mmCIF file of C-alpha atoms in Angstrom:
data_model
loop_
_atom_site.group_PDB
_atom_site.id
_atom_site.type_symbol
_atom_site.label_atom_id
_atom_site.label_comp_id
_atom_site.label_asym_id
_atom_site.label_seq_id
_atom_site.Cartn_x
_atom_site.Cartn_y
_atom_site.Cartn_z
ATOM 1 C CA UNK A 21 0.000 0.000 0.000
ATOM 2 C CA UNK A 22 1.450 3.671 -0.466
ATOM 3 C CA UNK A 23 2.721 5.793 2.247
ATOM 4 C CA UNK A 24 3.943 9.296 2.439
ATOM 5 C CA UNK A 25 5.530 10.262 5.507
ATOM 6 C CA UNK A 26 6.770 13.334 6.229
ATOM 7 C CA UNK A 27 8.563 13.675 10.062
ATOM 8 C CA UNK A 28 8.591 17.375 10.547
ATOM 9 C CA UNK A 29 5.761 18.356 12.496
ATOM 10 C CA UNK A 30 6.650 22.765 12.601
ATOM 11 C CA UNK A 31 9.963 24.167 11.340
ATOM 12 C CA UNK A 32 11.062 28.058 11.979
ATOM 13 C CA UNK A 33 13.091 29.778 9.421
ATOM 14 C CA UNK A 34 15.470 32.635 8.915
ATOM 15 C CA UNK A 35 13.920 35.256 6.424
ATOM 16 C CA UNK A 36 16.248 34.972 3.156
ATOM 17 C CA UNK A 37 17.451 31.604 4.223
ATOM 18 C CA UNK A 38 16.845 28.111 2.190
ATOM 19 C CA UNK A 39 14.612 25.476 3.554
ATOM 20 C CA UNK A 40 14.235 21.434 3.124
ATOM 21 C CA UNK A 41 10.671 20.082 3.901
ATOM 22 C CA UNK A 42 11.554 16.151 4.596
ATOM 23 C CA UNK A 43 9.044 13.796 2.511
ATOM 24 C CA UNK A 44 9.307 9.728 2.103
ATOM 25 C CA UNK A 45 7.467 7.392 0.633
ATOM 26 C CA UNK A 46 6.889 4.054 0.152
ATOM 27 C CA UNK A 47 4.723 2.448 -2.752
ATOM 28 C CA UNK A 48 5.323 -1.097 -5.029
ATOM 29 C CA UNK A 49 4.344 0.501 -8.335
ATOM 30 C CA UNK A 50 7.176 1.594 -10.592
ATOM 31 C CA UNK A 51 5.431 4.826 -11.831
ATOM 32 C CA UNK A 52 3.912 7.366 -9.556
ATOM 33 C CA UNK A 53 3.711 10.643 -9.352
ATOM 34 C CA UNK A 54 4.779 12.827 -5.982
ATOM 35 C CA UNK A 55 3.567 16.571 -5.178
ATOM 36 C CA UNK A 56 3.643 19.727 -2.614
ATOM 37 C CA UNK A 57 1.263 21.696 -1.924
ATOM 38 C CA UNK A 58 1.214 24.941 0.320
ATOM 39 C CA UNK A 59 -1.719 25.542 2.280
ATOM 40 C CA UNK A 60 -1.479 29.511 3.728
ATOM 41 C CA UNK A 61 -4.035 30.138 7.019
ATOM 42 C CA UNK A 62 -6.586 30.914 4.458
ATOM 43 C CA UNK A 63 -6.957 27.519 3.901
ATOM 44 C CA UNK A 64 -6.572 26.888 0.295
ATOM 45 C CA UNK A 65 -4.620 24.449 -1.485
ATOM 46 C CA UNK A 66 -1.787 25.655 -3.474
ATOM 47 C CA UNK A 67 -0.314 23.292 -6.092
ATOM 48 C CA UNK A 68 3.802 24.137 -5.972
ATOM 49 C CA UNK A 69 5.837 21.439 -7.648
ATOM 50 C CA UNK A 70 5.622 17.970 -9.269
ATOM 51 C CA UNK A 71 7.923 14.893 -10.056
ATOM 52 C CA UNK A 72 7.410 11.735 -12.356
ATOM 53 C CA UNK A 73 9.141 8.745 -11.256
ATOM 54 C CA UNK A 74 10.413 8.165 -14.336
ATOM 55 C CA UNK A 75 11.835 12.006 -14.634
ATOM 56 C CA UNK A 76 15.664 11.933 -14.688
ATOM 57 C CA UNK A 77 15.951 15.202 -13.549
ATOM 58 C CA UNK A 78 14.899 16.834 -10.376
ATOM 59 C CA UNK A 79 12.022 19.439 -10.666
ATOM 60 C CA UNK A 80 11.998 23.101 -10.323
ATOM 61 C CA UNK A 81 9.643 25.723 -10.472
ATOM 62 C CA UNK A 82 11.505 29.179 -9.609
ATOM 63 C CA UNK A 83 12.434 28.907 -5.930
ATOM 64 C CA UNK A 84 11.159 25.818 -5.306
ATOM 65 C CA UNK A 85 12.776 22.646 -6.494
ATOM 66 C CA UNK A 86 12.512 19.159 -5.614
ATOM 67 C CA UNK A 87 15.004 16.349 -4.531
ATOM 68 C CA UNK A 88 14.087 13.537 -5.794
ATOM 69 C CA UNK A 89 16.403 10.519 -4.812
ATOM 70 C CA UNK A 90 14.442 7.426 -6.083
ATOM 71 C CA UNK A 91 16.609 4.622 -4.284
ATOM 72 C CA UNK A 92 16.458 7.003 -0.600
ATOM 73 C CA UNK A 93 12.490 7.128 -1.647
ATOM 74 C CA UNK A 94 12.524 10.506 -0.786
ATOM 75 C CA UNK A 95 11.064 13.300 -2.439
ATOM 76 C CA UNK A 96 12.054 16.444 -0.480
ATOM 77 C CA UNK A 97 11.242 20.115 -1.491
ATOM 78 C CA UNK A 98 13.936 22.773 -0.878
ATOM 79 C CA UNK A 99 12.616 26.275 -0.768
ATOM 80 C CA UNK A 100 15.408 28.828 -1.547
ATOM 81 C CA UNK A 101 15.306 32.389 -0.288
ATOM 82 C CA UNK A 102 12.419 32.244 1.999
ATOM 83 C CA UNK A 103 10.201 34.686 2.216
ATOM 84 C CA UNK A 104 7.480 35.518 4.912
ATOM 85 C CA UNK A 105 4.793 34.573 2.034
ATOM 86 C CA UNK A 106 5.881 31.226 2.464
ATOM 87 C CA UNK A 107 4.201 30.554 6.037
ATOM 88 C CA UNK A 108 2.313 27.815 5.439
ATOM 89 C CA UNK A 109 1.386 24.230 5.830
ATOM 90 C CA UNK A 110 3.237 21.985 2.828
ATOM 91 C CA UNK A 111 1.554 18.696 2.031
ATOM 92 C CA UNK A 112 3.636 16.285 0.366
ATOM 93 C CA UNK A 113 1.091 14.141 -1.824
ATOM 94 C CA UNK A 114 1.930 10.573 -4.000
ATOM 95 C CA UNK A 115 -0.270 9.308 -6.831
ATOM 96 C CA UNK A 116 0.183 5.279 -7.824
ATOM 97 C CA UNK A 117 0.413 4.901 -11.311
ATOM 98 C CA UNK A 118 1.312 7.313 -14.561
ATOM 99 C CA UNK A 119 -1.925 9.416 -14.151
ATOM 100 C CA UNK A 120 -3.881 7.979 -17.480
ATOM 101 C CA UNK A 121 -6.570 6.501 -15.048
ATOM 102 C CA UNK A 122 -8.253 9.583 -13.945
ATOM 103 C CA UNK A 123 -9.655 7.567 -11.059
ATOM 104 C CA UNK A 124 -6.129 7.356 -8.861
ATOM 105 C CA UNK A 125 -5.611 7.720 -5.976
ATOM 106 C CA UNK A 126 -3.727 10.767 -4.232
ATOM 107 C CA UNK A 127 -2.407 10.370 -0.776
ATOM 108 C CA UNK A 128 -1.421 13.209 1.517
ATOM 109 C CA UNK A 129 1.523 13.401 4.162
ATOM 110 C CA UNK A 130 0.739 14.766 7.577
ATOM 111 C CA UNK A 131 2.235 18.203 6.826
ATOM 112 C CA UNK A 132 4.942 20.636 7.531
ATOM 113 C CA UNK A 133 4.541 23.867 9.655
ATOM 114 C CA UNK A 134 6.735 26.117 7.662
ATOM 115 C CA UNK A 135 6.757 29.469 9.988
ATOM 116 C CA UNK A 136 9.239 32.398 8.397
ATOM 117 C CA UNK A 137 10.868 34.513 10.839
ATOM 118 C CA UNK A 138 11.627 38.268 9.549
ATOM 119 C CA UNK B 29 -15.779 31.999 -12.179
ATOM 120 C CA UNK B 30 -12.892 30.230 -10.017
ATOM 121 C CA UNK B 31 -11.951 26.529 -11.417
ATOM 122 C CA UNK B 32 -13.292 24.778 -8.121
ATOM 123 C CA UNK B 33 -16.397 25.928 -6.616
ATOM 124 C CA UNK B 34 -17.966 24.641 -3.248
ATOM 125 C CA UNK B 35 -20.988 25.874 -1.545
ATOM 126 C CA UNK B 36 -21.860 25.906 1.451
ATOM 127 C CA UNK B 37 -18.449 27.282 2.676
ATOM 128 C CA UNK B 38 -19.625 26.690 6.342
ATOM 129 C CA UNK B 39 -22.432 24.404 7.444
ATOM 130 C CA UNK B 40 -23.795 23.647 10.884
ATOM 131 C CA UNK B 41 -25.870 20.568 11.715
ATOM 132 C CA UNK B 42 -27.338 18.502 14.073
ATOM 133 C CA UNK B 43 -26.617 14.754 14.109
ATOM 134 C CA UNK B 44 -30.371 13.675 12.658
ATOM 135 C CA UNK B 45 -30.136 16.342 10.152
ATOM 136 C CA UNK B 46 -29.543 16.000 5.947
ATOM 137 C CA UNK B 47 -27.699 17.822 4.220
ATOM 138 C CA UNK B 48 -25.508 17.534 1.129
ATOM 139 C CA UNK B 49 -21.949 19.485 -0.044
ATOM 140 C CA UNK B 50 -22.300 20.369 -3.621
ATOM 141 C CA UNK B 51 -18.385 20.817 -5.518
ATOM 142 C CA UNK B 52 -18.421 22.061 -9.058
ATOM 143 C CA UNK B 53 -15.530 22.640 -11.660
ATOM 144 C CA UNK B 54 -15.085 24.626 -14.525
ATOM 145 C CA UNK B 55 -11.933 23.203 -16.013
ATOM 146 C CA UNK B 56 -12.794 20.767 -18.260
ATOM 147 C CA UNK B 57 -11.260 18.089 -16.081
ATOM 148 C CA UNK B 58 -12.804 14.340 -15.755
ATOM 149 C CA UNK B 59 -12.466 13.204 -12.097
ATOM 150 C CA UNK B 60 -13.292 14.400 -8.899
ATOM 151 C CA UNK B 61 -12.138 14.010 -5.848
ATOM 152 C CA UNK B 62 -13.623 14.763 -1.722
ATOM 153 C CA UNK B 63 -11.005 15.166 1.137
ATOM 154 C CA UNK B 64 -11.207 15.433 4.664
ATOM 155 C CA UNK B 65 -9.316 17.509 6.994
ATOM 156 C CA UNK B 66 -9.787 17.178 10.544
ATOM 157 C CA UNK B 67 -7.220 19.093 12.962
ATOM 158 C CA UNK B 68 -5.801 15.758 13.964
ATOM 159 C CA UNK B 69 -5.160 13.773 10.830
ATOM 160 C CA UNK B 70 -3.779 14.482 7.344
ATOM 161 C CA UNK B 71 -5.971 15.106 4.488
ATOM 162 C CA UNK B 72 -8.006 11.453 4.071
ATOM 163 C CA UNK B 73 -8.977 10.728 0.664
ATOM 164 C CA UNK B 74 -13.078 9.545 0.565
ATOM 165 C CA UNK B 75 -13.973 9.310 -2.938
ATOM 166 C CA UNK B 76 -12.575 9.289 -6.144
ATOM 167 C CA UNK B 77 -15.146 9.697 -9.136
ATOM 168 C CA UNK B 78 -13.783 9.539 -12.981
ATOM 169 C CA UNK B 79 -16.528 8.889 -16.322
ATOM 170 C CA UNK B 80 -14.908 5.099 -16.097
ATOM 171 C CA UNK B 81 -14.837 4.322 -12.022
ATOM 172 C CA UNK B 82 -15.560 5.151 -8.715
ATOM 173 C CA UNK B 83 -12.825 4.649 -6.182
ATOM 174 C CA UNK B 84 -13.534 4.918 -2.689
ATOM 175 C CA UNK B 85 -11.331 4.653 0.935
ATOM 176 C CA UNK B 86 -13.028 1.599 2.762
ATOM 177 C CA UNK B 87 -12.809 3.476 5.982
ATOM 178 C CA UNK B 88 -15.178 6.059 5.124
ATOM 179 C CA UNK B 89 -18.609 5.308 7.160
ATOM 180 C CA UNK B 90 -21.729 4.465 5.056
ATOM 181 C CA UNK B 91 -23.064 8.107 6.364
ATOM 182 C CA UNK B 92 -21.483 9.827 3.993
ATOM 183 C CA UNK B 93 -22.923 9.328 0.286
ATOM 184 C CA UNK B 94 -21.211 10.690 -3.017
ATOM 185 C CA UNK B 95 -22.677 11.519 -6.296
ATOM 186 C CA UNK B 96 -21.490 12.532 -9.376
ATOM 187 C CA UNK B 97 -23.912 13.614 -11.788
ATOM 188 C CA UNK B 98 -21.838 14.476 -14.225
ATOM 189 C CA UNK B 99 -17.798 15.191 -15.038
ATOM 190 C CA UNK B 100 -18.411 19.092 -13.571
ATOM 191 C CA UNK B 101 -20.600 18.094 -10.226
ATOM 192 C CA UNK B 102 -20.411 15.876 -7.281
ATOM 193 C CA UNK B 103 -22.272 15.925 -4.169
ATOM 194 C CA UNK B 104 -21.483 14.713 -0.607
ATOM 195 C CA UNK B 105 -24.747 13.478 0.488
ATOM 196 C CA UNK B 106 -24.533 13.715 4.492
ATOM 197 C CA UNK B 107 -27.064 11.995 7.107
ATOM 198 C CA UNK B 108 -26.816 11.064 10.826
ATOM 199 C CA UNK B 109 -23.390 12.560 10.948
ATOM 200 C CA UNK B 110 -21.235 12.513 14.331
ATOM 201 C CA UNK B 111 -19.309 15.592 15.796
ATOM 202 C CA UNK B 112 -15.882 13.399 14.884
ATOM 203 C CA UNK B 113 -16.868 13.824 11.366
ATOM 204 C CA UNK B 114 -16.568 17.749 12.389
ATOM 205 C CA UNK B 115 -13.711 18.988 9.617
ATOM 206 C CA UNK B 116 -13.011 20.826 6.518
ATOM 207 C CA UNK B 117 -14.365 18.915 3.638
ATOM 208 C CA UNK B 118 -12.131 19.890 0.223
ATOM 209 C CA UNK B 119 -12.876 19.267 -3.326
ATOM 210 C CA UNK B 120 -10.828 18.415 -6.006
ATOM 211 C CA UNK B 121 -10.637 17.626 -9.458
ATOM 212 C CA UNK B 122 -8.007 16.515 -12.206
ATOM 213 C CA UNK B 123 -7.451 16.424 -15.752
ATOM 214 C CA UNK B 124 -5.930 13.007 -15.328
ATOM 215 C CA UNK B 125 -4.668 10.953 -18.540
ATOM 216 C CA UNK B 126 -1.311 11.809 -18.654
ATOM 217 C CA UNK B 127 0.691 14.932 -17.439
ATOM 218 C CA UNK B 128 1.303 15.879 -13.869
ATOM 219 C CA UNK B 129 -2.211 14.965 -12.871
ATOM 220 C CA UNK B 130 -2.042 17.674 -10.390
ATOM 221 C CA UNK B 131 -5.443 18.231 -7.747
ATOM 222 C CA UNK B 132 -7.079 22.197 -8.475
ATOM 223 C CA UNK B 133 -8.480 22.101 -5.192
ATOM 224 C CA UNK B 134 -11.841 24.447 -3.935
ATOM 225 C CA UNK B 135 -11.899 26.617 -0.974
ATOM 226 C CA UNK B 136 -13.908 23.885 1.223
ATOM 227 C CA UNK B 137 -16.536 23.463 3.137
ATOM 228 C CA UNK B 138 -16.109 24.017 7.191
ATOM 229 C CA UNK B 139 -18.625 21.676 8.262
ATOM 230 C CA UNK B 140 -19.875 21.517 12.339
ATOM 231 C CA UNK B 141 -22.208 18.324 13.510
ATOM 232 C CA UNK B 142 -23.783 19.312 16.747
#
C-alpha cells in the first residue's frame, strides 16, 4: 500500500534563508507521481511542484525545487530564499500509477509547519 | 468563475439532520475528488469519481454518500453525521490521462455536527 511520511511536524526559518521540507514514501508501483502543496491560514490548497518517477531530472519551479532521490524514496522540497509569504502548511502528496486513469488515488503526508521569521 | 467551486463554505448541523456538499468545476477536467481535513489527521482521501470508475477509501462510514452527476458536479450526500466527522471537507478535481495529474483544489466546506 502507499505511504507518504513526512517527520517534521513545525519548522522556523530565517527570512532569506533556504529550507528542506523532509518527505518519504513508500509504494510497489514503478510509476507514480509525488507533489507539494502549500496551504497559507486561508486555507486553500496551493499546487507548488511535481515529479514523475520516471523524470531523470529533479524538478523546479523558480524557488522551489525538488530532490528527488528514487533509491532514498525521498522526495524532499527545498525552498530557496524564503520569504514571509511562504508561512504555510506543505503537504507532500503521492499518486500510484502514470496518471492515465483519472480515477487514482492521491495520498497526503501529515504536513509541515513552515513558519518564516523576519 | 474560479476553477473549483464549493458551496456551502460553512455548514452547521445537528446529528439527525440532511444535508448535502455540492463541488463544481469549470476546467474541463474528468475526475473528482472529496477530502477530509480534521485538525488531527492528514488530508483522508473519501472518494474518487472519474466517467470510467468510482474509487472509494473503505474506511469512510456508510453516512457519507457521493454523487457525481456528471464530469463538472459531485455531491457529498450527508445523514446522521457525528461531531468526529466535524472537519473541513475539500474538493478536487483533475485532468488526469497523462501529465502531472495535479489536484485544483476548492476553498472547502467548514462543516460543524452538533
Amino acid at each position: 500500500a502507499q505511504k507518504i511520511t513526512q517527520t517534521q511536524p513545525g519548522m522556523f526559518v530565517q527570512e532569506k534563508e533556504a529550507v528542506t521540507l523532509d518527505c518519504t514514501y513508500d509504494t510497489s508501483d514503478p510509476s507514480y507521481g509525488l507533489f507539494w502543496y502549500k496551504q497559507p491560514s486561508s486555507g486553500e490548497m496551493i499546487f507548488l511542484i511535481y515529479q514523475g518517477s520516471y523524470d531523470q531530472q529533479n524538478a523546479t519551479e523558480g524557488r522551489y525545487s525538488l530532490n528527488f532521490q528514487k533509491a532514498r524514496k525521498s522526495a524532499n522540497l527545498v525552498i530557496s530564499a524564503s520569504q514571509l509569504g511562504d508561512s504555510a502548511m506543505y503537504f507532500c502528496a503521492m499518486r500510484e500509477g502514470d496518471g492515465v486513469s483519472s480515477a487514482s488515488k492521491i495520498i497526503f503526508g501529515s504536513g509541515t509547519r513552515l513558519s518564516i521569521r523576519p | 468563475e474560479t476553477g473549483v467551486t464549493q458551496t456551502p463554505r460553512h455548514l452547521v448541523m445537528g446529528m439527525t439532520n440532511k444535508k448535502s456538499l455540492k463541488c463544481e468545476q469549470h476546467l474541463g477536467h474528468n475526475a473528482m475528488y472529496w477530502y477530509k481535513q480534521s485538525a488531527k489527521k492528514p488530508l483522508e482521501l473519501m472518494f474518487v469519481y472519474s466517467l470510467e470508475e468510482r474509487v472509494e477509501n473503505n474506511s469512510v462510514p456508510s453516512r457519507f454518500s457521493p454523487e457525481c452527476p456528471n464530469s463538472s458536479h459531485l455531491f457529498l450526500h450527508l445523514h446522521t453525521l457525528q461531531p468526529e466527522d466535524s472537519a473541513l471537507y475539500l474538493c478536487a478535481s483533475t485532468k488526469g490521462a497523462g501529465g502531472a495529474g495535479e489536484l485544483f483544489f476548492g476553498e472547502g466546506s467548514r462543516l460543524t455536527v452538533l
